[in-house]
Tab-separated table of C-alpha atoms (C1' of nucleotides) in Angstrom:
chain	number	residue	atom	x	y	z
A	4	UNK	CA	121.766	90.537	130.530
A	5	UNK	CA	118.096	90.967	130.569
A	6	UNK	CA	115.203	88.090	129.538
A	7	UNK	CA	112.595	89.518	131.335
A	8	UNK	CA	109.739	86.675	130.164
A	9	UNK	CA	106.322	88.436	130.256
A	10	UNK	CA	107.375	91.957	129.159
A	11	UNK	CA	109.491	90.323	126.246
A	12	UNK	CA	106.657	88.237	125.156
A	13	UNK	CA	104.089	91.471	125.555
A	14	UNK	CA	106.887	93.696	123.661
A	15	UNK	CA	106.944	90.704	120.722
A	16	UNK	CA	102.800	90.928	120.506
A	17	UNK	CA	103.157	94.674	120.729
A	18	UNK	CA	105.709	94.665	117.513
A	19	UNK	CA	103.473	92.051	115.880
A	20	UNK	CA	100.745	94.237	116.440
A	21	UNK	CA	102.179	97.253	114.703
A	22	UNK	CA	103.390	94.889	112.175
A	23	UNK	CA	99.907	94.194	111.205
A	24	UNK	CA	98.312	97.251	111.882
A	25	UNK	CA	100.984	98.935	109.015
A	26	UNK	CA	100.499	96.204	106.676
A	27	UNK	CA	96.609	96.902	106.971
A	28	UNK	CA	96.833	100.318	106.145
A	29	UNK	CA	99.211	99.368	103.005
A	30	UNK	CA	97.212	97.067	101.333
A	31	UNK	CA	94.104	99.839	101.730
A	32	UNK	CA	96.336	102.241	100.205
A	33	UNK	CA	98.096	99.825	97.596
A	34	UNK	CA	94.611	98.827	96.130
A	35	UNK	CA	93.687	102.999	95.982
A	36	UNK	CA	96.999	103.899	94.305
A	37	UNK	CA	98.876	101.169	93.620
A	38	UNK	CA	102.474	100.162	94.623
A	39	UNK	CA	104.108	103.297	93.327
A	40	UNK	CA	101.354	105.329	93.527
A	41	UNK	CA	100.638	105.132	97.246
A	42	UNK	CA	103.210	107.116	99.461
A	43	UNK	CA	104.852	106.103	102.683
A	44	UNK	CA	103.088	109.483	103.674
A	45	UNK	CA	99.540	108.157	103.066
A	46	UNK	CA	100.385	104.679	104.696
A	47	UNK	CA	101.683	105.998	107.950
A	48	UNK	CA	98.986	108.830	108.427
A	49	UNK	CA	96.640	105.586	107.625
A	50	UNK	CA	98.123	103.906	110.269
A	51	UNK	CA	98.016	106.361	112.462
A	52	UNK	CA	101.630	106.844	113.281
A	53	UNK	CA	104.999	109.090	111.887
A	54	UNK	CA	106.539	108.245	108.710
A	55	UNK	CA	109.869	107.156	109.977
A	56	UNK	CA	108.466	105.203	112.666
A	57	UNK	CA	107.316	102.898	109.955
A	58	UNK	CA	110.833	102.402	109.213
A	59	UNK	CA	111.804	100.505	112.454
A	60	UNK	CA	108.999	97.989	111.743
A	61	UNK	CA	110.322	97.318	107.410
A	62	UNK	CA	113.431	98.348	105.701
A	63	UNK	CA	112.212	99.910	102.962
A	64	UNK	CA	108.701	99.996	100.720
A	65	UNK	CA	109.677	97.153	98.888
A	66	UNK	CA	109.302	94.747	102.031
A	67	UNK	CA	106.035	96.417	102.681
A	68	UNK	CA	105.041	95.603	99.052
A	69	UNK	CA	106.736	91.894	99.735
A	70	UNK	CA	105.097	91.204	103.216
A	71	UNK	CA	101.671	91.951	101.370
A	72	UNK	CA	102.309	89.867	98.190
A	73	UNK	CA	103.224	87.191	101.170
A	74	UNK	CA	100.284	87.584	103.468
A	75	UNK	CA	97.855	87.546	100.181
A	76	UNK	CA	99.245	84.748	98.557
A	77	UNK	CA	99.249	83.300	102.046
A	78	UNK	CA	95.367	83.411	101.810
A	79	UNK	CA	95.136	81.202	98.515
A	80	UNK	CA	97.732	78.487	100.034
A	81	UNK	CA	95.416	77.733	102.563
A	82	UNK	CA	92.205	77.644	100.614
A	83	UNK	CA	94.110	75.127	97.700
A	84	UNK	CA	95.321	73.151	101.289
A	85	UNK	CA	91.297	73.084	102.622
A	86	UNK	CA	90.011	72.412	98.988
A	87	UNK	CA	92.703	69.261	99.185
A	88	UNK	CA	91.829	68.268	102.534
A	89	UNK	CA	88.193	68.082	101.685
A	90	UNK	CA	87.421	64.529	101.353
A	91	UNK	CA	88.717	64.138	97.117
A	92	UNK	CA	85.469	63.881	95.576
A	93	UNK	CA	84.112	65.840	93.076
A	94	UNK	CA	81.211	67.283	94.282
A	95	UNK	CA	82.907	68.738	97.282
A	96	UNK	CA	85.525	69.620	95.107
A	97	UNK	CA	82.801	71.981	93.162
A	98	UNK	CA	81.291	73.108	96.169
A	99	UNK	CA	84.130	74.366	97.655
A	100	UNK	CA	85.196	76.176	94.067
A	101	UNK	CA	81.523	78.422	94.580
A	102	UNK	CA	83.411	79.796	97.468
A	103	UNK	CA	86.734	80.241	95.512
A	104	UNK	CA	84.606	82.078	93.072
A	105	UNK	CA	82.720	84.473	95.390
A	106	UNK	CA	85.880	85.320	96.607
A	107	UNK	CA	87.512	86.308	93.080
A	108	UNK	CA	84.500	88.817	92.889
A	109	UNK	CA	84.934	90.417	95.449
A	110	UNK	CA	86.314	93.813	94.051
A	111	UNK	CA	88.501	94.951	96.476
A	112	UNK	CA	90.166	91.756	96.768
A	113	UNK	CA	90.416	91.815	93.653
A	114	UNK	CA	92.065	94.951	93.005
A	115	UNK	CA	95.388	93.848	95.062
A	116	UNK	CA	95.296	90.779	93.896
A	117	UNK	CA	95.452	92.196	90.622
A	118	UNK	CA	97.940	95.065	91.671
A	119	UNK	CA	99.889	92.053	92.911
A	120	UNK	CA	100.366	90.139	89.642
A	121	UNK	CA	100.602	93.406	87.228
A	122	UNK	CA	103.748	94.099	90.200
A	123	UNK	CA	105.083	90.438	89.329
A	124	UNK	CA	105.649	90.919	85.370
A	125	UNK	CA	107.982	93.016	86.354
A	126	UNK	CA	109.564	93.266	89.411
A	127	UNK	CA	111.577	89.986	90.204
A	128	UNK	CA	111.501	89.745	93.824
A	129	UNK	CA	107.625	90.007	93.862
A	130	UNK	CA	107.579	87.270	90.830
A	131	UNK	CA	109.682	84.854	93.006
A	132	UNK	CA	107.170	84.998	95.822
A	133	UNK	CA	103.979	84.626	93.532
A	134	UNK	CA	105.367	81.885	91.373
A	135	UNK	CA	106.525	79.905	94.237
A	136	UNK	CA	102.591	80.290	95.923
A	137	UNK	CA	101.354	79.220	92.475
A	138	UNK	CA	103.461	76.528	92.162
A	139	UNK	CA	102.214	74.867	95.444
A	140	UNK	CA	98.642	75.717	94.687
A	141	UNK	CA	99.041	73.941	91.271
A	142	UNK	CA	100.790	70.966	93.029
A	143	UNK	CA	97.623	70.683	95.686
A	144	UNK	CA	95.582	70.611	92.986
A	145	UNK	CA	97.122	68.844	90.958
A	146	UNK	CA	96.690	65.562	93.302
A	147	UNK	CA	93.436	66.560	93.680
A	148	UNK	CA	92.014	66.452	89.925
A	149	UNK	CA	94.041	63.507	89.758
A	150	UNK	CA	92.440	61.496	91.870
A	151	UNK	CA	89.139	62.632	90.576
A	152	UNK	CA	90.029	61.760	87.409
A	153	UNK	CA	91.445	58.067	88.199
A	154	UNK	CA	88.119	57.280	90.345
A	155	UNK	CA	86.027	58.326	87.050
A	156	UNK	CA	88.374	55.754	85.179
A	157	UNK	CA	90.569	58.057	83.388
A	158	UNK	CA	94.035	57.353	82.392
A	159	UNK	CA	96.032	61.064	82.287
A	160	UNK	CA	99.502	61.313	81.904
A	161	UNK	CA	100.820	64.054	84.602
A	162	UNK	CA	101.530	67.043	82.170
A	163	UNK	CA	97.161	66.159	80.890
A	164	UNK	CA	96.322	67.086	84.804
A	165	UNK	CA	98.858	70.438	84.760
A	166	UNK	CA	96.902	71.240	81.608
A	167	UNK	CA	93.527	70.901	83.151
A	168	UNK	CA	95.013	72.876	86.493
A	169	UNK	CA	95.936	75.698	83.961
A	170	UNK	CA	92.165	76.065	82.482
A	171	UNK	CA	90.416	75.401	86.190
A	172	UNK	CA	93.359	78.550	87.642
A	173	UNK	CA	92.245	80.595	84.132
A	174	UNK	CA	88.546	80.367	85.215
A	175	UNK	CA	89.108	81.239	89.051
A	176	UNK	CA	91.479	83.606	87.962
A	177	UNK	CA	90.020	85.479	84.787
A	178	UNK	CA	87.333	86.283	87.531
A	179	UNK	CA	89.299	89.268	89.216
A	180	UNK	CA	89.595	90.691	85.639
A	181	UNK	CA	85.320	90.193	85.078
A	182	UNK	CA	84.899	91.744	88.257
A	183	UNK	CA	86.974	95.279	87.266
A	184	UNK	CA	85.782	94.924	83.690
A	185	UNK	CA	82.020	94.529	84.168
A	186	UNK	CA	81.819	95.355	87.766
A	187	UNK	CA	77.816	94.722	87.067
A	188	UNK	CA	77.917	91.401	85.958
A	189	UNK	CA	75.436	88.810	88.413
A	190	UNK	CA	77.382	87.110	90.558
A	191	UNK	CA	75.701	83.998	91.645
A	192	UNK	CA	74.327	82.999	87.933
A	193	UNK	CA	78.450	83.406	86.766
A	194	UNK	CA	79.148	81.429	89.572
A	195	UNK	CA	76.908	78.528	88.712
A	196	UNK	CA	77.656	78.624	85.228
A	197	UNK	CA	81.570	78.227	86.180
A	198	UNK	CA	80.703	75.126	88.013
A	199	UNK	CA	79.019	73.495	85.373
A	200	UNK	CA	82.209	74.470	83.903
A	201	UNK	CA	84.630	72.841	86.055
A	202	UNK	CA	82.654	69.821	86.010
A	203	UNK	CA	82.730	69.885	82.303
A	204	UNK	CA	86.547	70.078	82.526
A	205	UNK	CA	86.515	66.870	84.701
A	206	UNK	CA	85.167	64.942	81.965
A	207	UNK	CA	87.057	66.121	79.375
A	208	UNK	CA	88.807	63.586	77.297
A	209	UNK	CA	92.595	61.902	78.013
B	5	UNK	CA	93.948	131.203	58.015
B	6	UNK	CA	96.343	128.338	56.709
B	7	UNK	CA	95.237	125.317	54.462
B	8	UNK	CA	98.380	124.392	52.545
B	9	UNK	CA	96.446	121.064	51.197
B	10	UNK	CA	100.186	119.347	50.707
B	11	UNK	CA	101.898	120.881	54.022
B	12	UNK	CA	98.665	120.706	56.122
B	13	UNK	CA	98.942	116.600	55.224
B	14	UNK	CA	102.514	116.388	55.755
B	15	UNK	CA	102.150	117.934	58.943
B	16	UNK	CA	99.365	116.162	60.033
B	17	UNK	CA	101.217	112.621	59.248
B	18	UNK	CA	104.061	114.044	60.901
B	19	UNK	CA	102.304	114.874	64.076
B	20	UNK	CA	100.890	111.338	64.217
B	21	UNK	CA	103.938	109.606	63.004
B	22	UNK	CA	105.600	111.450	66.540
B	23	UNK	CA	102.372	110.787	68.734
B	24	UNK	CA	102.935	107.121	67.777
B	25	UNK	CA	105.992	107.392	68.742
B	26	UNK	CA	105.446	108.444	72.079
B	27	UNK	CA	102.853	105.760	72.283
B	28	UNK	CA	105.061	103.189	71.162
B	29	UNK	CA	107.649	104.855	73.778
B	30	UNK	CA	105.288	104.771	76.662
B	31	UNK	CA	103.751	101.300	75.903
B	32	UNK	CA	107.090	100.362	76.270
B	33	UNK	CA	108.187	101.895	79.783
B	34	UNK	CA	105.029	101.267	80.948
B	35	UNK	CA	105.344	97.332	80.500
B	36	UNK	CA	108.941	97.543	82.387
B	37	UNK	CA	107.677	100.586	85.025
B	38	UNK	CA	103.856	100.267	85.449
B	39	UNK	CA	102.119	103.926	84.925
B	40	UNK	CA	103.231	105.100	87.936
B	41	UNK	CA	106.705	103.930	87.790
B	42	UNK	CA	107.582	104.960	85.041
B	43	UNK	CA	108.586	108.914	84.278
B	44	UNK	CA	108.210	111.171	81.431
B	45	UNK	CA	111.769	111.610	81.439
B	46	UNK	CA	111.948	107.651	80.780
B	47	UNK	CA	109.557	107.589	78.061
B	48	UNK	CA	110.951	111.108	76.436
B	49	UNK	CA	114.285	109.070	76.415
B	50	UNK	CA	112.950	105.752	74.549
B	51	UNK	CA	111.273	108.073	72.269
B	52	UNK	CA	114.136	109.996	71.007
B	53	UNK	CA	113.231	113.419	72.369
B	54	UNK	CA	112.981	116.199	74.936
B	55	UNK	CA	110.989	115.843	78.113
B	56	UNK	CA	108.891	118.905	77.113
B	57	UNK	CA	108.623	118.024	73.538
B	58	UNK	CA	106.063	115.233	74.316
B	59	UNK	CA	103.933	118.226	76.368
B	60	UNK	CA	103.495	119.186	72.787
B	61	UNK	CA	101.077	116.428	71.783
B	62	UNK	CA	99.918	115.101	74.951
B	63	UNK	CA	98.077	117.347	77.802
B	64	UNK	CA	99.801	115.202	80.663
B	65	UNK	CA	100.949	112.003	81.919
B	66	UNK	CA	97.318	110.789	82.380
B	67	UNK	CA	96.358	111.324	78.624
B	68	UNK	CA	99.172	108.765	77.718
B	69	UNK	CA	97.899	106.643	79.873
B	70	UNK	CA	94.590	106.873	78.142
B	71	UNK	CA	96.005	107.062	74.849
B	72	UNK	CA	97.605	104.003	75.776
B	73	UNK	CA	94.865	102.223	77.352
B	74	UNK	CA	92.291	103.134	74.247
B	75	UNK	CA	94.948	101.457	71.742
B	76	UNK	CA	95.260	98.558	73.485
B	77	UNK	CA	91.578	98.156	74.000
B	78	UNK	CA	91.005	98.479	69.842
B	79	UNK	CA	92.913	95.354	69.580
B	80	UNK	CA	90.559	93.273	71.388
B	81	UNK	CA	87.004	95.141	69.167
B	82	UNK	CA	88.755	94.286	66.185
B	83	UNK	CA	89.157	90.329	67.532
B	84	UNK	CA	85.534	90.010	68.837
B	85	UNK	CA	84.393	91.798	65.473
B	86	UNK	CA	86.379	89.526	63.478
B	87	UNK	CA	85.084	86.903	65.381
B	88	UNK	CA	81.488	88.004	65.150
B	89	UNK	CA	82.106	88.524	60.884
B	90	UNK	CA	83.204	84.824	60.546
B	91	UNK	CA	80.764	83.060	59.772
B	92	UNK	CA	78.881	82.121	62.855
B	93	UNK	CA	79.548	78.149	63.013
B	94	UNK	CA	80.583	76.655	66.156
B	95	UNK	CA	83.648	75.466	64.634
B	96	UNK	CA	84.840	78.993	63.221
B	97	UNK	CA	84.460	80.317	66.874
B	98	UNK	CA	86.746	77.787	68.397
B	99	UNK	CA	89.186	77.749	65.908
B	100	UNK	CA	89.539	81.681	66.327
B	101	UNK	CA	89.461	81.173	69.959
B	102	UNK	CA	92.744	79.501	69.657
B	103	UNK	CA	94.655	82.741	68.309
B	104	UNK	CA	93.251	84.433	71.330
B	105	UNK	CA	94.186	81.926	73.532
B	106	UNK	CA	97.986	82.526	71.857
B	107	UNK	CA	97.565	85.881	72.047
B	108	UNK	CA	96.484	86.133	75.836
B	109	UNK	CA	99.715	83.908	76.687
B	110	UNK	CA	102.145	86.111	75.000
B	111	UNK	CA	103.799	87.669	78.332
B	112	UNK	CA	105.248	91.024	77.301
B	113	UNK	CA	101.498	91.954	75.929
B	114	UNK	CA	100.096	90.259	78.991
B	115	UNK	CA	101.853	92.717	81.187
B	116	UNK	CA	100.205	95.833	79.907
B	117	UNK	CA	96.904	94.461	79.907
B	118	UNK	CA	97.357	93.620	83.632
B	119	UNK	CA	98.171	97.161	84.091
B	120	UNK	CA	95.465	98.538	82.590
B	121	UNK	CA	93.077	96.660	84.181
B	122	UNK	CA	94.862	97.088	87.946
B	123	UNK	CA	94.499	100.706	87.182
B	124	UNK	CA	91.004	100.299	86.011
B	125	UNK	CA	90.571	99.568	89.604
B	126	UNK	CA	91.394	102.580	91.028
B	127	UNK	CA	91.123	105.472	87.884
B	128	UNK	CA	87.797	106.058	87.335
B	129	UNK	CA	88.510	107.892	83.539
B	130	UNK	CA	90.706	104.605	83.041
B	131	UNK	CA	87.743	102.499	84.336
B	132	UNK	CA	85.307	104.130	81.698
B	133	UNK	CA	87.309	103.571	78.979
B	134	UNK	CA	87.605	99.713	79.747
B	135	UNK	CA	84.170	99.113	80.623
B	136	UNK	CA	83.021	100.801	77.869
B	137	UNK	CA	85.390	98.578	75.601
B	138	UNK	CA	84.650	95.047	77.576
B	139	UNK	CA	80.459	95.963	77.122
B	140	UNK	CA	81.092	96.134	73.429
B	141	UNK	CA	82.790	93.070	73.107
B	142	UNK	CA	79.719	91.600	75.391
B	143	UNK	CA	77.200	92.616	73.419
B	144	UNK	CA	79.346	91.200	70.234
B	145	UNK	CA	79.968	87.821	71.784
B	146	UNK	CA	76.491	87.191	73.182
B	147	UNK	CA	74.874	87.751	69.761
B	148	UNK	CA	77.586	85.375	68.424
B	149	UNK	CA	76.392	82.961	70.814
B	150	UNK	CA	73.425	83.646	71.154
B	151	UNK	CA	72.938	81.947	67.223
B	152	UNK	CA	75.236	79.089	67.920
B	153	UNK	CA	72.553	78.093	70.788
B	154	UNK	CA	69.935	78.635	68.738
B	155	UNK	CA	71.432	76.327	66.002
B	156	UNK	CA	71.597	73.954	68.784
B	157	UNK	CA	68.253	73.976	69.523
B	158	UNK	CA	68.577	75.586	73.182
B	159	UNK	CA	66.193	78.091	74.352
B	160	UNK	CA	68.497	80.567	76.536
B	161	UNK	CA	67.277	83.705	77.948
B	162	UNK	CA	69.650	87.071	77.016
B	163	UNK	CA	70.660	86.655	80.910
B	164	UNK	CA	71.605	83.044	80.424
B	165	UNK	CA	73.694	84.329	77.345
B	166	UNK	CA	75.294	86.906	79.032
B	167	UNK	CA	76.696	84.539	82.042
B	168	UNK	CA	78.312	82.158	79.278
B	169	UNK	CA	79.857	85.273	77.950
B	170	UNK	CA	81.302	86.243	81.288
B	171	UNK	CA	82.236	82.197	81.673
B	172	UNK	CA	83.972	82.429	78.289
B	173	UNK	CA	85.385	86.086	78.684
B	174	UNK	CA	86.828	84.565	82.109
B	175	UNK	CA	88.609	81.807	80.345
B	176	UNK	CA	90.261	84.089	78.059
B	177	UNK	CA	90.992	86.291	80.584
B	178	UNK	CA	92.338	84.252	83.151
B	179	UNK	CA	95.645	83.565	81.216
B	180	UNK	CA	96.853	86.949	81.264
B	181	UNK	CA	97.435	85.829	84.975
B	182	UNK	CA	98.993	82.227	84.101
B	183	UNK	CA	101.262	83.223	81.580
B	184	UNK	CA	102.739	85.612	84.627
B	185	UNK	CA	101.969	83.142	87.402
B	186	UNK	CA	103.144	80.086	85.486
B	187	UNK	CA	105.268	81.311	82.583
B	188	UNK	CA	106.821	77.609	81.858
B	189	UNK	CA	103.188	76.735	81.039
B	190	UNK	CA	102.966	74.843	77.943
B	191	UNK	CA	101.006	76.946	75.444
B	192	UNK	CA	99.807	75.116	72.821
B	193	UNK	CA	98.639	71.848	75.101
B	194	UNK	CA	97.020	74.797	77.342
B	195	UNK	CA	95.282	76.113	74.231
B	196	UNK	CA	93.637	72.603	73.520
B	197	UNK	CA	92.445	72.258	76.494
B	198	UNK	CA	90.346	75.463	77.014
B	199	UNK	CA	89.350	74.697	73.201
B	200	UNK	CA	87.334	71.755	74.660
B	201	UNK	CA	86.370	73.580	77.656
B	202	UNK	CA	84.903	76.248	75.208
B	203	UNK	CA	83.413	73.754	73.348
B	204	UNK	CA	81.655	72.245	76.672
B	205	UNK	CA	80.641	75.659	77.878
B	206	UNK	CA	78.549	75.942	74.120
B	207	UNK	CA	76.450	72.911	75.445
B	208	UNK	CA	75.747	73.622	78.870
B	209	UNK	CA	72.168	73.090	79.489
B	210	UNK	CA	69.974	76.297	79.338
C	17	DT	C1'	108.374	103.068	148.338
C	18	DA	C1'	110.637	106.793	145.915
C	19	DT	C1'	114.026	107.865	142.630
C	20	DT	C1'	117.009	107.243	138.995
C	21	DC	C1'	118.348	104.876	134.939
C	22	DT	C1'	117.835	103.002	130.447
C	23	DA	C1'	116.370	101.079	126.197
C	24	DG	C1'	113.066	100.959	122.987
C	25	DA	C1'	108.906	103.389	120.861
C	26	DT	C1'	107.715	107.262	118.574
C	27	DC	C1'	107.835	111.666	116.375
C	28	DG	C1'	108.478	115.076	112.896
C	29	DA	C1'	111.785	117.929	110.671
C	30	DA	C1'	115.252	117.660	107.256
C	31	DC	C1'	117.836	115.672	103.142
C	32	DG	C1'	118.754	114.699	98.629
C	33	DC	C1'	116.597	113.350	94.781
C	34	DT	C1'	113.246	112.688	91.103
C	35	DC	C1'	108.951	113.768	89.467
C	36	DA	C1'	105.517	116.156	86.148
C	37	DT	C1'	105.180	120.234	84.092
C	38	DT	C1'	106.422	124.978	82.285
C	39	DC	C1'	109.158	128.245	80.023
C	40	DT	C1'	112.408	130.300	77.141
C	41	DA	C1'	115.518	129.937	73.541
C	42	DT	C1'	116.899	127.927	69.310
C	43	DG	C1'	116.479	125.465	65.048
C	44	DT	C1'	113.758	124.477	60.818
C	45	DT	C1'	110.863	125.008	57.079
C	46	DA	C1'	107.826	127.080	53.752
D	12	DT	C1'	109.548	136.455	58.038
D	13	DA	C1'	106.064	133.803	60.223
D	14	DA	C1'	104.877	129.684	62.239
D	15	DC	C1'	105.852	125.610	64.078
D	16	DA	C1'	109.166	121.767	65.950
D	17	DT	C1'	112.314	120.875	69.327
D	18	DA	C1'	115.500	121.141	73.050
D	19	DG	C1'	116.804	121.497	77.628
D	20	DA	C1'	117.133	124.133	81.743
D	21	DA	C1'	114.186	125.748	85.537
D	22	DT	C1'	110.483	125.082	89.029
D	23	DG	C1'	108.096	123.649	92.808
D	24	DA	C1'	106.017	119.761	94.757
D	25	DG	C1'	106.404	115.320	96.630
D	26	DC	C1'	108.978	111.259	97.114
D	27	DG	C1'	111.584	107.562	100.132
D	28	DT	C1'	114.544	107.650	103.685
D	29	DT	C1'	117.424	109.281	107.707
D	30	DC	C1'	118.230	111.194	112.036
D	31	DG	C1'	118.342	113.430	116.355
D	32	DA	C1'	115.162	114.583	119.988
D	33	DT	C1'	111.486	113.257	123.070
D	34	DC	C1'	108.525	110.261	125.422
D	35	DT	C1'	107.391	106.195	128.200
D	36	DA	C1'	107.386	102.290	131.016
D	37	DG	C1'	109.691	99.023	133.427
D	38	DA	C1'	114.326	97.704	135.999
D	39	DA	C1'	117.604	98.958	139.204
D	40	DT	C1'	118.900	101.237	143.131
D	41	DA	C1'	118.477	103.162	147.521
DNA sequence: TATTCTAGATCGAACGCTCATTCTATGTTA
DNA sequence: TAACATAGAATGAGCGTTCGATCTAGAATA
């Protein structure tokens, strides 16, 4: 018998801790080398602790690849859940999406989130956990462009607003591939220009 | 000295006929494995031959890679050439646009591009050989543009040019992560859509 | 309070395996 | 026979993972 309260609560915090500091060093060394290309070597002597010690904290390299798919994707649920929560109308809808944007650019973001979806086409676990984030995302937003579109008068059947989710998730997302291909390209002028852009898409036709 | 004119061609056909085969080999495992994940021993095996055999006509593992990465990359010149040949109405560009879009949705060829640009990210020889690639088709696309906005009557500055590129380049390249995200998306309606988005981004105001 | 006990945190060596690459031997062809 | 194509075993490095030993800090005991 033993429920000691404070010590199991500080012991809980402590394990959280390590949790996090282990999953910080992976995703430095996942968007360096990749999922197969960084070792359990480099991650521990990143986090500053033994290589089998890591193993008391995940069961293998998979759930370290899985607890960082989570945790991103964790990231983009709650920026679809603000964007939603914003009051629906279109201008803060736009305003909010500059911020989306920057964030896409961002190239080191970028490179796991990329690492992330490249990991997806092919390993199923990882897909299950993406496609299920996506799929709440596109939900959120869904409502969102709907209502937008039924204040401006618009009559879309459901499947029209999943459509126009797809093309406003290509631009957001077609961003983290700009960013590696043309790591030069001007930021805030892109960004603008993708506004106009989703306001376009607002008014585009039934 | 040897210049058997016959031999010297057979050979030479030969020896590409079996480097293509190693591509098509490694193109293959790379798609299922990722370029880490996948082994030489994998690819030797899909190819039909030895491990060492393919040390024969590639230097390493890396010059695959490349090999790979510089094929793939050919595929999308000859598009945005194509695209710049036809002839440079508005209407041409959009309806070519839609065999992109197709092609950008098709998952198995999504894959490998998502690889290739993930390990853009983090190889720097990779990296060159993309950028390199993705400022071609720039340059290609912003002329093409470029004359549709004149047509128009717009008075754009190369800079504005270049940001509708990235806008439009975004698009494109934004469903190589849907078709993994979402793969149940429904192409064709999909396709339409960012056909009228396109069509908006032509008009955007200077 | 001083001492012992104990359970979890942590380490780092060791294991078995697979990797990329090299080497040597054996066809094959002209 | 000379030159090249090909195979497949060998090599050494590095991988993910396991495991027993040590450390540490708080609980129990006296």
């Amino acid at each position: 018998m033993k429920l000691p309260d404070a010590s199991a609560s500080t012991d809980a915090s402590r394990a959280t801790a390590r949790r996090q500091q282990i999953l910080h060093a992976a995703a430095q060394c996942f968007r360096e080398h990749g999922f197969h290309g960084a070792s359990i070597a480099q991650i521990s002597k990143t986090a500053g602790m033994s290589p089998g010690h890591i193993y008391h904290y995940f069961d293998n390299k998979e759930a370290i690849i899985a607890a960082i798919v989570a945790q991103d994707l964790e990231s983009l649920l709650t920026l679809t859940a603000e964007l939603r929560a914003a009051c629906n109308v279109r201008a803060a809808l736009i305003e909010r999406a500059a911020e989306g944007v920057a964030d896409q650019l961002d190239p080191a973001g970028a490179a796991l989130k990329l690492e992330i979806v490249a990991e997806a086409a092919r390993n199923p676990r990882v897909a299950q956990i993406v496609r299920e984030a996506d799929a709440t995302c596109r939900r959120e937003l869904a409502i969102t462009i709907g209502e937008i579109r039924r204040a401006a008068g618009h009559q879309d059947t459901p499947a029209a607003i999943e459509h126009m989710v797809e093309v406003l998730a290509s631009l957001f997302e077609g961003l983290l591939v700009r960013t590696i291909r043309n790591p030069g390209l001007d930021r805030a002028r892109v960004a603008q220009r993708i506004q106009i852009a989703i306001d376009d898409l607002l008014d585009q036709p039934d």
